[in-house]
Amino acid sequence: MHPEILPSYFIGDARVDSTLRRLYADALRVDPVARAAATGRGLDEGAPAFYGAMKDAYMPVTPDLGMLLYALARATAAREAVEFGTSFGISAIWLAAALRENGGRLVTAELDDAKARRAALNLAEAGLADRVEIRTGPAQQTLAAGLPDTLDLVFLDGAKSLYLPVLQLVEPRLRRGALIVADNTDMPDARPFLDYTTRAASGYRAAALTTEALGARHPCRLLVRTG
Ligand SMILES: C[S@@+](CC[C@H](N)C(=O)[O-])C[C@H]1O[C@@H](n2cnc3c(N)ncnc32)[C@H](O)[C@@H]1O
């Protein structure tokens, strides 16, 4: 995914597409440098300390995973969605663009205040600010209250060790048939989440999926709430 091979359009909305193109092009410039610095310090990718070292990095969903989020939200007519891990707002833009079509909205949680402020600007640039509430601070706290009674879709993309606690926080609100997408589930810290959601009596059914970008593979999970 080099800037010159980014698609000329994503969803066909001029403001959404131009914002996504600008953000992905910037991520291609910024992220490799930040990642090399963080891993050079011996930090494990996906662990809580890693994100402190990645304050300038996007770490975005691949365009294919973004499109999958968009398609899932459109296909299920999702109206109420929650995201863990906003970063600069790329996945929030994909989700909010779909939710807007359904008359819905997104609550998204970001630990870092500067990132949350830039995400707000990016969502405004995409014309989606009125569809998204950004909650700044640890998601374990900011998502503990004040969510819609019923959730249709949850996207997990923050610190991997928190996937399970955050899922358990929102679990009572998941409607039967709700979708959960969890990115980077190959990382060791995501293991408790995988163990919990793949038990026979878990109340979830899960598919492992992989998208690719720049030749790298990005495993994720798609779950449906069955229980
Ligand atoms: C992989 S990035 C998210 C990328 C974003 N979903 C996208 O596709 O553009 C992970 C983000 O989670 C945030 N994060 C990590 N731990 C968090 C926590 N406890 N609460 C809220 N956000 C957290 C990090 O600051 C980082 O911005």
mmCIF file of N, CA and C in Angstrom, residues 94-183:
data_model
loop_
_atom_site.group_PDB
_atom_site.id
_atom_site.type_symbol
_atom_site.label_atom_id
_atom_site.label_comp_id
_atom_site.label_asym_id
_atom_site.label_seq_id
_atom_site.Cartn_x
_atom_site.Cartn_y
_atom_site.Cartn_z
ATOM 1 N N TRP A 94 -14.331 5.117 8.740
ATOM 2 C CA TRP A 94 -14.987 4.016 8.007
ATOM 3 C C TRP A 94 -16.323 3.664 8.669
ATOM 4 N N LEU A 95 -16.283 3.505 9.992
ATOM 5 C CA LEU A 95 -17.499 3.093 10.701
ATOM 6 C C LEU A 95 -18.567 4.176 10.665
ATOM 7 N N ALA A 96 -18.164 5.414 10.925
ATOM 8 C CA ALA A 96 -19.152 6.500 11.004
ATOM 9 C C ALA A 96 -19.794 6.744 9.643
ATOM 10 N N ALA A 97 -19.024 6.546 8.574
ATOM 11 C CA ALA A 97 -19.593 6.740 7.234
ATOM 12 C C ALA A 97 -20.730 5.745 6.995
ATOM 13 N N ALA A 98 -20.555 4.521 7.484
ATOM 14 C CA ALA A 98 -21.616 3.517 7.341
ATOM 15 C C ALA A 98 -22.770 3.800 8.291
ATOM 16 N N LEU A 99 -22.443 4.152 9.523
ATOM 17 C CA LEU A 99 -23.492 4.403 10.522
ATOM 18 C C LEU A 99 -24.376 5.575 10.102
ATOM 19 N N ARG A 100 -23.789 6.576 9.471
ATOM 20 C CA ARG A 100 -24.568 7.728 8.991
ATOM 21 C C ARG A 100 -25.679 7.269 8.044
ATOM 22 N N GLU A 101 -25.357 6.281 7.206
ATOM 23 C CA GLU A 101 -26.371 5.770 6.259
ATOM 24 C C GLU A 101 -27.540 5.122 6.995
ATOM 25 N N ASN A 102 -27.261 4.637 8.213
ATOM 26 C CA ASN A 102 -28.286 3.925 8.986
ATOM 27 C C ASN A 102 -28.936 4.814 10.042
ATOM 28 N N GLY A 103 -28.567 6.089 10.068
ATOM 29 C CA GLY A 103 -29.058 6.970 11.125
ATOM 30 C C GLY A 103 -28.434 6.657 12.466
ATOM 31 N N GLY A 104 -27.236 6.078 12.456
ATOM 32 C CA GLY A 104 -26.604 5.639 13.700
ATOM 33 C C GLY A 104 -25.451 6.514 14.126
ATOM 34 N N ARG A 105 -24.740 6.038 15.181
ATOM 35 C CA ARG A 105 -23.626 6.813 15.716
ATOM 36 C C ARG A 105 -22.606 5.896 16.375
ATOM 37 N N LEU A 106 -21.428 6.472 16.583
ATOM 38 C CA LEU A 106 -20.293 5.726 17.134
ATOM 39 C C LEU A 106 -19.803 6.400 18.412
ATOM 40 N N VAL A 107 -19.536 5.582 19.426
ATOM 41 C CA VAL A 107 -18.779 6.042 20.599
ATOM 42 C C VAL A 107 -17.404 5.407 20.486
ATOM 43 N N THR A 108 -16.353 6.233 20.508
ATOM 44 C CA THR A 108 -15.010 5.686 20.349
ATOM 45 C C THR A 108 -14.104 6.176 21.467
ATOM 46 N N ALA A 109 -13.228 5.295 21.964
ATOM 47 C CA ALA A 109 -12.399 5.576 23.133
ATOM 48 C C ALA A 109 -10.925 5.657 22.749
ATOM 49 N N GLU A 110 -10.276 6.740 23.169
ATOM 50 C CA GLU A 110 -8.842 6.914 22.913
ATOM 51 C C GLU A 110 -8.153 7.386 24.193
ATOM 52 N N LEU A 111 -7.080 6.700 24.533
ATOM 53 C CA LEU A 111 -6.326 6.997 25.753
ATOM 54 C C LEU A 111 -5.645 8.365 25.688
ATOM 55 N N ASP A 112 -5.068 8.668 24.541
ATOM 56 C CA ASP A 112 -4.177 9.824 24.418
ATOM 57 C C ASP A 112 -4.957 11.066 23.991
ATOM 58 N N ASP A 113 -4.835 12.109 24.790
ATOM 59 C CA ASP A 113 -5.618 13.321 24.549
ATOM 60 C C ASP A 113 -5.274 13.970 23.198
ATOM 61 N N ALA A 114 -3.984 14.045 22.871
ATOM 62 C CA ALA A 114 -3.587 14.690 21.607
ATOM 63 C C ALA A 114 -4.126 13.901 20.414
ATOM 64 N N LYS A 115 -4.087 12.574 20.526
ATOM 65 C CA LYS A 115 -4.637 11.752 19.438
ATOM 66 C C LYS A 115 -6.144 11.981 19.295
ATOM 67 N N ALA A 116 -6.830 12.028 20.419
ATOM 68 C CA ALA A 116 -8.286 12.227 20.375
ATOM 69 C C ALA A 116 -8.611 13.561 19.714
ATOM 70 N N ARG A 117 -7.815 14.594 19.998
ATOM 71 C CA ARG A 117 -8.094 15.908 19.399
ATOM 72 C C ARG A 117 -7.858 15.877 17.889
ATOM 73 N N ARG A 118 -6.816 15.180 17.478
ATOM 74 C CA ARG A 118 -6.583 15.085 16.025
ATOM 75 C C ARG A 118 -7.647 14.231 15.345
ATOM 76 N N ALA A 119 -8.100 13.193 16.046
ATOM 77 C CA ALA A 119 -9.189 12.379 15.478
ATOM 78 C C ALA A 119 -10.436 13.230 15.271
ATOM 79 N N ALA A 120 -10.719 14.095 16.226
ATOM 80 C CA ALA A 120 -11.908 14.956 16.099
ATOM 81 C C ALA A 120 -11.781 15.847 14.872
ATOM 82 N N LEU A 121 -10.589 16.399 14.643
ATOM 83 C CA LEU A 121 -10.382 17.244 13.457
ATOM 84 C C LEU A 121 -10.548 16.427 12.176
ATOM 85 N N ASN A 122 -10.018 15.205 12.183
ATOM 86 C CA ASN A 122 -10.113 14.367 10.979
ATOM 87 C C ASN A 122 -11.560 13.958 10.690
ATOM 88 N N LEU A 123 -12.300 13.668 11.744
ATOM 89 C CA LEU A 123 -13.719 13.317 11.547
ATOM 90 C C LEU A 123 -14.499 14.521 11.026
ATOM 91 N N ALA A 124 -14.137 15.709 11.500
ATOM 92 C CA ALA A 124 -14.803 16.922 10.997
ATOM 93 C C ALA A 124 -14.464 17.121 9.520
ATOM 94 N N GLU A 125 -13.205 16.897 9.169
ATOM 95 C CA GLU A 125 -12.793 17.030 7.759
ATOM 96 C C GLU A 125 -13.593 16.071 6.873
ATOM 97 N N ALA A 126 -13.867 14.898 7.389
ATOM 98 C CA ALA A 126 -14.627 13.895 6.625
ATOM 99 C C ALA A 126 -16.131 14.163 6.653
ATOM 100 N N GLY A 127 -16.549 15.170 7.411
ATOM 101 C CA GLY A 127 -17.974 15.499 7.487
ATOM 102 C C GLY A 127 -18.752 14.585 8.410
ATOM 103 N N LEU A 128 -18.071 13.978 9.368
ATOM 104 C CA LEU A 128 -18.705 12.955 10.204
ATOM 105 C C LEU A 128 -18.713 13.296 11.694
ATOM 106 N N ALA A 129 -18.334 14.521 12.036
ATOM 107 C CA ALA A 129 -18.189 14.867 13.455
ATOM 108 C C ALA A 129 -19.483 14.638 14.238
ATOM 109 N N ASP A 130 -20.612 14.893 13.598
ATOM 110 C CA ASP A 130 -21.877 14.775 14.334
ATOM 111 C C ASP A 130 -22.303 13.325 14.551
ATOM 112 N N ARG A 131 -21.561 12.395 14.006
ATOM 113 C CA ARG A 131 -21.894 10.971 14.148
ATOM 114 C C ARG A 131 -21.034 10.265 15.185
ATOM 115 N N VAL A 132 -20.076 10.989 15.773
ATOM 116 C CA VAL A 132 -19.078 10.314 16.611
ATOM 117 C C VAL A 132 -18.870 11.063 17.924
ATOM 118 N N GLU A 133 -18.887 10.305 19.009
ATOM 119 C CA GLU A 133 -18.506 10.835 20.318
ATOM 120 C C GLU A 133 -17.161 10.210 20.688
ATOM 121 N N ILE A 134 -16.164 11.064 20.880
ATOM 122 C CA ILE A 134 -14.838 10.561 21.280
ATOM 123 C C ILE A 134 -14.704 10.709 22.789
ATOM 124 N N ARG A 135 -14.366 9.603 23.457
ATOM 125 C CA ARG A 135 -14.158 9.634 24.904
ATOM 126 C C ARG A 135 -12.662 9.473 25.175
ATOM 127 N N THR A 136 -12.095 10.454 25.832
ATOM 128 C CA THR A 136 -10.653 10.468 26.053
ATOM 129 C C THR A 136 -10.317 9.917 27.432
ATOM 130 N N GLY A 137 -9.310 9.029 27.463
ATOM 131 C CA GLY A 137 -8.886 8.406 28.727
ATOM 132 C C GLY A 137 -8.900 6.899 28.563
ATOM 133 N N PRO A 138 -8.612 6.162 29.642
ATOM 134 C CA PRO A 138 -8.589 4.696 29.547
ATOM 135 C C PRO A 138 -9.982 4.141 29.244
ATOM 136 N N ALA A 139 -10.076 3.336 28.219
ATOM 137 C CA ALA A 139 -11.375 2.802 27.806
ATOM 138 C C ALA A 139 -12.038 2.006 28.929
ATOM 139 N N GLN A 140 -11.224 1.385 29.794
ATOM 140 C CA GLN A 140 -11.793 0.618 30.896
ATOM 141 C C GLN A 140 -12.685 1.515 31.753
ATOM 142 N N GLN A 141 -12.379 2.820 31.753
ATOM 143 C CA GLN A 141 -13.197 3.770 32.517
ATOM 144 C C GLN A 141 -14.213 4.491 31.640
ATOM 145 N N THR A 142 -13.763 4.946 30.468
ATOM 146 C CA THR A 142 -14.659 5.800 29.671
ATOM 147 C C THR A 142 -15.810 5.016 29.043
ATOM 148 N N LEU A 143 -15.633 3.700 28.897
ATOM 149 C CA LEU A 143 -16.719 2.898 28.315
ATOM 150 C C LEU A 143 -17.522 2.153 29.391
ATOM 151 N N ALA A 144 -17.260 2.499 30.656
ATOM 152 C CA ALA A 144 -17.920 1.774 31.748
ATOM 153 C C ALA A 144 -19.353 2.227 31.961
ATOM 154 N N ALA A 145 -19.717 3.378 31.419
ATOM 155 C CA ALA A 145 -21.076 3.890 31.629
ATOM 156 C C ALA A 145 -21.465 4.793 30.464
ATOM 157 N N GLY A 146 -22.759 5.057 30.387
ATOM 158 C CA GLY A 146 -23.241 6.033 29.411
ATOM 159 C C GLY A 146 -23.222 5.552 27.978
ATOM 160 N N LEU A 147 -23.345 4.257 27.783
ATOM 161 C CA LEU A 147 -23.438 3.727 26.414
ATOM 162 C C LEU A 147 -24.901 3.443 26.081
ATOM 163 N N PRO A 148 -25.229 3.334 24.800
ATOM 164 C CA PRO A 148 -26.595 2.931 24.444
ATOM 165 C C PRO A 148 -26.948 1.594 25.097
ATOM 166 N N ASP A 149 -28.218 1.385 25.384
ATOM 167 C CA ASP A 149 -28.639 0.136 26.039
ATOM 168 C C ASP A 149 -28.299 -1.075 25.184
ATOM 169 N N THR A 150 -28.388 -0.898 23.876
ATOM 170 C CA THR A 150 -28.176 -2.017 22.956
ATOM 171 C C THR A 150 -27.108 -1.650 21.942
ATOM 172 N N LEU A 151 -26.134 -2.530 21.782
ATOM 173 C CA LEU A 151 -25.059 -2.292 20.812
ATOM 174 C C LEU A 151 -25.168 -3.284 19.661
ATOM 175 N N ASP A 152 -24.941 -2.756 18.449
ATOM 176 C CA ASP A 152 -25.000 -3.593 17.256
ATOM 177 C C ASP A 152 -23.628 -4.051 16.794
ATOM 178 N N LEU A 153 -22.602 -3.235 17.096
ATOM 179 C CA LEU A 153 -21.273 -3.531 16.540
ATOM 180 C C LEU A 153 -20.207 -2.961 17.466
ATOM 181 N N VAL A 154 -19.174 -3.750 17.714
ATOM 182 C CA VAL A 154 -18.051 -3.310 18.553
ATOM 183 C C VAL A 154 -16.765 -3.595 17.798
ATOM 184 N N PHE A 155 -15.867 -2.605 17.770
ATOM 185 C CA PHE A 155 -14.563 -2.791 17.135
ATOM 186 C C PHE A 155 -13.477 -2.618 18.191
ATOM 187 N N LEU A 156 -12.657 -3.649 18.356
ATOM 188 C CA LEU A 156 -11.586 -3.650 19.352
ATOM 189 C C LEU A 156 -10.247 -3.449 18.653
ATOM 190 N N ASP A 157 -9.538 -2.366 19.027
ATOM 191 C CA ASP A 157 -8.261 -2.080 18.360
ATOM 192 C C ASP A 157 -7.293 -1.327 19.274
ATOM 193 N N GLY A 158 -7.539 -1.322 20.591
ATOM 194 C CA GLY A 158 -6.603 -0.694 21.531
ATOM 195 C C GLY A 158 -5.612 -1.728 22.042
ATOM 196 N N ALA A 159 -5.095 -1.529 23.252
ATOM 197 C CA ALA A 159 -4.124 -2.470 23.826
ATOM 198 C C ALA A 159 -4.739 -3.871 23.876
ATOM 199 N N LYS A 160 -3.983 -4.848 23.396
ATOM 200 C CA LYS A 160 -4.559 -6.187 23.203
ATOM 201 C C LYS A 160 -4.915 -6.861 24.535
ATOM 202 N N SER A 161 -4.159 -6.569 25.591
ATOM 203 C CA SER A 161 -4.450 -7.177 26.896
ATOM 204 C C SER A 161 -5.788 -6.689 27.450
ATOM 205 N N LEU A 162 -6.312 -5.611 26.869
ATOM 206 C CA LEU A 162 -7.584 -5.058 27.348
ATOM 207 C C LEU A 162 -8.772 -5.482 26.492
ATOM 208 N N TYR A 163 -8.527 -6.277 25.459
ATOM 209 C CA TYR A 163 -9.650 -6.723 24.623
ATOM 210 C C TYR A 163 -10.706 -7.430 25.477
ATOM 211 N N LEU A 164 -10.252 -8.341 26.334
ATOM 212 C CA LEU A 164 -11.231 -9.099 27.123
ATOM 213 C C LEU A 164 -11.943 -8.210 28.138
ATOM 214 N N PRO A 165 -11.214 -7.416 28.953
ATOM 215 C CA PRO A 165 -11.946 -6.547 29.893
ATOM 216 C C PRO A 165 -12.906 -5.577 29.194
ATOM 217 N N VAL A 166 -12.512 -5.045 28.056
ATOM 218 C CA VAL A 166 -13.406 -4.097 27.365
ATOM 219 C C VAL A 166 -14.616 -4.843 26.803
ATOM 220 N N LEU A 167 -14.385 -6.034 26.251
ATOM 221 C CA LEU A 167 -15.528 -6.818 25.770
ATOM 222 C C LEU A 167 -16.499 -7.096 26.920
ATOM 223 N N GLN A 168 -15.951 -7.475 28.071
ATOM 224 C CA GLN A 168 -16.825 -7.813 29.201
ATOM 225 C C GLN A 168 -17.598 -6.590 29.704
ATOM 226 N N LEU A 169 -16.982 -5.418 29.515
ATOM 227 C CA LEU A 169 -17.646 -4.174 29.910
ATOM 228 C C LEU A 169 -18.907 -3.927 29.075
ATOM 229 N N VAL A 170 -18.799 -4.183 27.783
ATOM 230 C CA VAL A 170 -19.934 -3.882 26.889
ATOM 231 C C VAL A 170 -20.838 -5.094 26.679
ATOM 232 N N GLU A 171 -20.401 -6.253 27.127
ATOM 233 C CA GLU A 171 -21.115 -7.506 26.828
ATOM 234 C C GLU A 171 -22.606 -7.478 27.180
ATOM 235 N N PRO A 172 -22.975 -6.922 28.368
ATOM 236 C CA PRO A 172 -24.418 -6.948 28.685
ATOM 237 C C PRO A 172 -25.271 -6.166 27.698
ATOM 238 N N ARG A 173 -24.652 -5.286 26.927
ATOM 239 C CA ARG A 173 -25.401 -4.444 25.983
ATOM 240 C C ARG A 173 -25.458 -5.035 24.573
ATOM 241 N N LEU A 174 -24.718 -6.105 24.331
ATOM 242 C CA LEU A 174 -24.673 -6.657 22.976
ATOM 243 C C LEU A 174 -25.987 -7.337 22.648
ATOM 244 N N ARG A 175 -26.592 -6.928 21.564
ATOM 245 C CA ARG A 175 -27.823 -7.619 21.171
ATOM 246 C C ARG A 175 -27.449 -8.963 20.552
ATOM 247 N N ARG A 176 -28.389 -9.885 20.587
ATOM 248 C CA ARG A 176 -28.158 -11.138 19.881
ATOM 249 C C ARG A 176 -27.927 -10.823 18.405
ATOM 250 N N GLY A 177 -26.867 -11.344 17.839
ATOM 251 C CA GLY A 177 -26.531 -11.030 16.460
ATOM 252 C C GLY A 177 -25.565 -9.857 16.323
ATOM 253 N N ALA A 178 -25.211 -9.242 17.443
ATOM 254 C CA ALA A 178 -24.236 -8.146 17.374
ATOM 255 C C ALA A 178 -22.911 -8.679 16.840
ATOM 256 N N LEU A 179 -22.195 -7.812 16.146
ATOM 257 C CA LEU A 179 -20.891 -8.186 15.594
ATOM 258 C C LEU A 179 -19.782 -7.555 16.414
ATOM 259 N N ILE A 180 -18.714 -8.326 16.611
ATOM 260 C CA ILE A 180 -17.502 -7.820 17.245
ATOM 261 C C ILE A 180 -16.361 -8.081 16.276
ATOM 262 N N VAL A 181 -15.616 -7.045 15.959
ATOM 263 C CA VAL A 181 -14.413 -7.207 15.151
ATOM 264 C C VAL A 181 -13.241 -6.850 16.040
ATOM 265 N N ALA A 182 -12.245 -7.723 16.082
ATOM 266 C CA ALA A 182 -11.052 -7.492 16.903
ATOM 267 C C ALA A 182 -9.830 -7.597 16.001
ATOM 268 N N ASP A 183 -9.037 -6.514 15.972
ATOM 269 C CA ASP A 183 -7.874 -6.495 15.075
ATOM 270 C C ASP A 183 -6.648 -7.085 15.780
#
